[in-house]
Amino acid sequence: MGLYIKDNFFNAGETEVRNEAGEHIGSVDLKSAWGSSLDVYNQDGQKVCSGKFRFFSNKWEVMNADEAVLGVLRMRISFFSKKYEYDAGERGTYEIVSPVFSKEYEILDEGGTKMASFRRVSGWFQSGAYHLENHSPALGDWELAAVVMGVHAIQKRKNNSAASST
């Protein structure tokens, strides 16, 4: 199933998650414009996942509804591509890669098999929206929604720190 996950322009408030038919199937609560944390809710309004930066760290933690850590996302150093690593514990470590100027990302398992993909889309999704396609038996749609928003948060944090250092 494909999901459309939308960010808000001011990085705060609730935003929709839609399926490919455009139907509302959940939401993301971007808790604060000043901090980077979020909760993901299903169609019934139940919290299913959350994500946040670790204290004084650039690592993004993804947790389930009970606040147990599902995995940790971090940026990898790369000169000719954008690379991230999602460590999902016993379920494996996944590499998230994108060519340097591309808006498309692939999520690969340890063997290099494509498990999911997401891309930045435009149109009515102006403030930053992503289309997620999940093919992984180990990673759920809601968990990957938090991972996608984590990639977005890491990029924003990196861009903000680069802008403030000049």
XYZ file of C-alpha atoms in Angstrom:
166
model
C 0.000 0.000 0.000
C 1.276 3.462 -0.833
C 1.080 6.220 1.770
C 1.309 9.970 1.374
C 2.825 11.594 4.455
C 2.667 15.357 4.673
C 4.732 17.812 6.710
C 3.399 21.185 7.864
C 5.024 24.399 6.697
C 5.791 25.516 10.256
C 6.724 21.983 11.415
C 4.010 21.908 14.065
C 0.455 20.635 14.339
C -1.401 17.688 12.944
C -1.153 16.626 9.319
C -2.815 13.873 7.319
C -1.646 10.517 6.065
C -3.526 9.386 2.959
C -3.555 6.272 0.835
C -3.139 6.282 -2.942
C -6.891 6.784 -3.406
C -6.602 10.019 -1.401
C -8.491 8.605 1.588
C -7.540 9.719 5.099
C -5.980 6.712 6.859
C -4.087 8.341 9.700
C -2.265 11.418 10.893
C 1.071 12.705 12.088
C 1.230 15.085 15.044
C 4.280 17.305 14.647
C 4.486 18.252 18.300
C 6.454 21.497 18.197
C 8.019 23.950 15.783
C 11.010 24.219 18.150
C 11.706 20.557 18.733
C 11.674 17.668 16.341
C 9.374 14.969 17.605
C 6.209 13.435 16.259
C 3.489 10.897 16.936
C 1.851 8.779 14.230
C -1.826 7.823 14.591
C -3.895 5.290 12.678
C -7.348 5.905 11.209
C -8.978 5.239 14.593
C -6.869 7.941 16.254
C -4.733 5.450 18.184
C -1.053 6.269 18.574
C 0.904 3.580 16.742
C 4.398 5.041 16.480
C 6.519 8.032 17.402
C 9.859 9.522 16.500
C 12.262 11.965 18.103
C 15.899 12.964 18.265
C 17.884 11.483 21.109
C 19.008 14.028 23.688
C 21.969 16.040 22.275
C 22.234 13.704 19.299
C 21.518 13.582 15.586
C 20.130 10.058 15.910
C 16.375 9.685 15.369
C 14.607 7.097 17.545
C 11.473 5.361 16.297
C 9.252 3.913 19.033
C 6.038 1.904 19.153
C 2.879 2.990 20.989
C 4.345 1.739 24.288
C 7.512 3.845 23.778
C 9.681 0.751 23.188
C 12.422 1.556 20.668
C 11.796 -0.073 17.282
C 14.907 1.334 15.651
C 17.406 4.162 15.366
C 18.019 6.236 12.239
C 21.268 8.069 11.613
C 22.943 9.869 8.754
C 25.992 8.259 7.139
C 28.881 10.225 5.662
C 28.806 10.155 1.863
C 30.105 12.534 -0.784
C 28.139 11.502 -3.878
C 24.832 10.392 -2.398
C 22.563 10.840 0.608
C 22.899 7.870 2.958
C 21.165 6.925 6.161
C 21.151 3.795 8.267
C 18.137 2.445 10.132
C 19.065 -0.090 12.802
C 15.925 -2.087 13.582
C 17.641 -4.345 16.109
C 16.994 -8.046 15.565
C 15.006 -7.225 12.414
C 18.155 -6.010 10.691
C 19.969 -2.893 9.606
C 18.660 -1.043 6.576
C 20.458 1.402 4.332
C 18.510 4.369 2.978
C 20.135 5.778 -0.160
C 19.465 8.514 -2.671
C 21.584 10.088 -5.420
C 22.853 13.489 -4.302
C 20.315 15.701 -6.130
C 17.447 13.199 -6.231
C 14.183 13.309 -4.295
C 13.836 9.502 -4.465
C 15.102 7.144 -1.769
C 15.423 3.370 -1.531
C 15.449 1.366 1.687
C 17.689 -1.683 1.268
C 18.149 -4.650 3.579
C 21.572 -6.016 4.529
C 21.665 -8.068 1.314
C 20.967 -5.016 -0.866
C 17.349 -5.993 -1.634
C 14.928 -3.089 -1.977
C 12.427 -3.306 0.889
C 10.734 0.063 0.462
C 11.061 3.358 -1.337
C 9.878 6.888 -0.839
C 10.060 10.089 -2.794
C 9.348 13.720 -2.179
C 6.265 14.799 -4.085
C 4.798 18.166 -4.965
C 1.384 19.435 -5.990
C -1.039 20.105 -3.172
C 1.679 18.789 -0.849
C 3.709 22.011 -0.838
C 5.373 21.986 2.580
C 7.149 18.668 2.197
C 5.290 15.468 1.490
C 6.494 11.966 0.764
C 5.030 9.004 -1.085
C 6.028 5.750 0.641
C 5.874 2.284 -0.941
C 6.551 -0.513 1.558
C 7.401 -4.069 0.458
C 9.076 -5.153 3.688
C 7.674 -8.036 5.737
C 9.676 -6.835 8.771
C 8.998 -3.076 8.807
C 5.437 -1.790 9.119
C 3.936 1.140 7.205
C 3.568 3.282 10.329
C 7.121 2.589 11.459
C 8.419 3.562 8.021
C 6.287 6.720 8.108
C 8.221 7.721 11.249
C 11.503 6.800 9.518
C 10.623 8.942 6.465
C 9.793 11.894 8.703
C 13.053 11.225 10.554
C 15.034 11.506 7.313
C 13.196 14.784 6.678
C 13.991 16.024 10.226
C 17.685 15.106 9.917
C 17.900 16.950 6.585
C 16.228 20.046 8.046
C 18.534 19.978 11.074
C 21.589 19.632 8.819
C 20.431 22.474 6.545
C 19.669 24.727 9.522
C 23.059 24.113 11.117
C 24.840 24.767 7.804
C 22.906 28.019 7.347
C 23.641 29.224 10.880
C 27.372 28.504 10.597
C 27.857 30.841 7.625
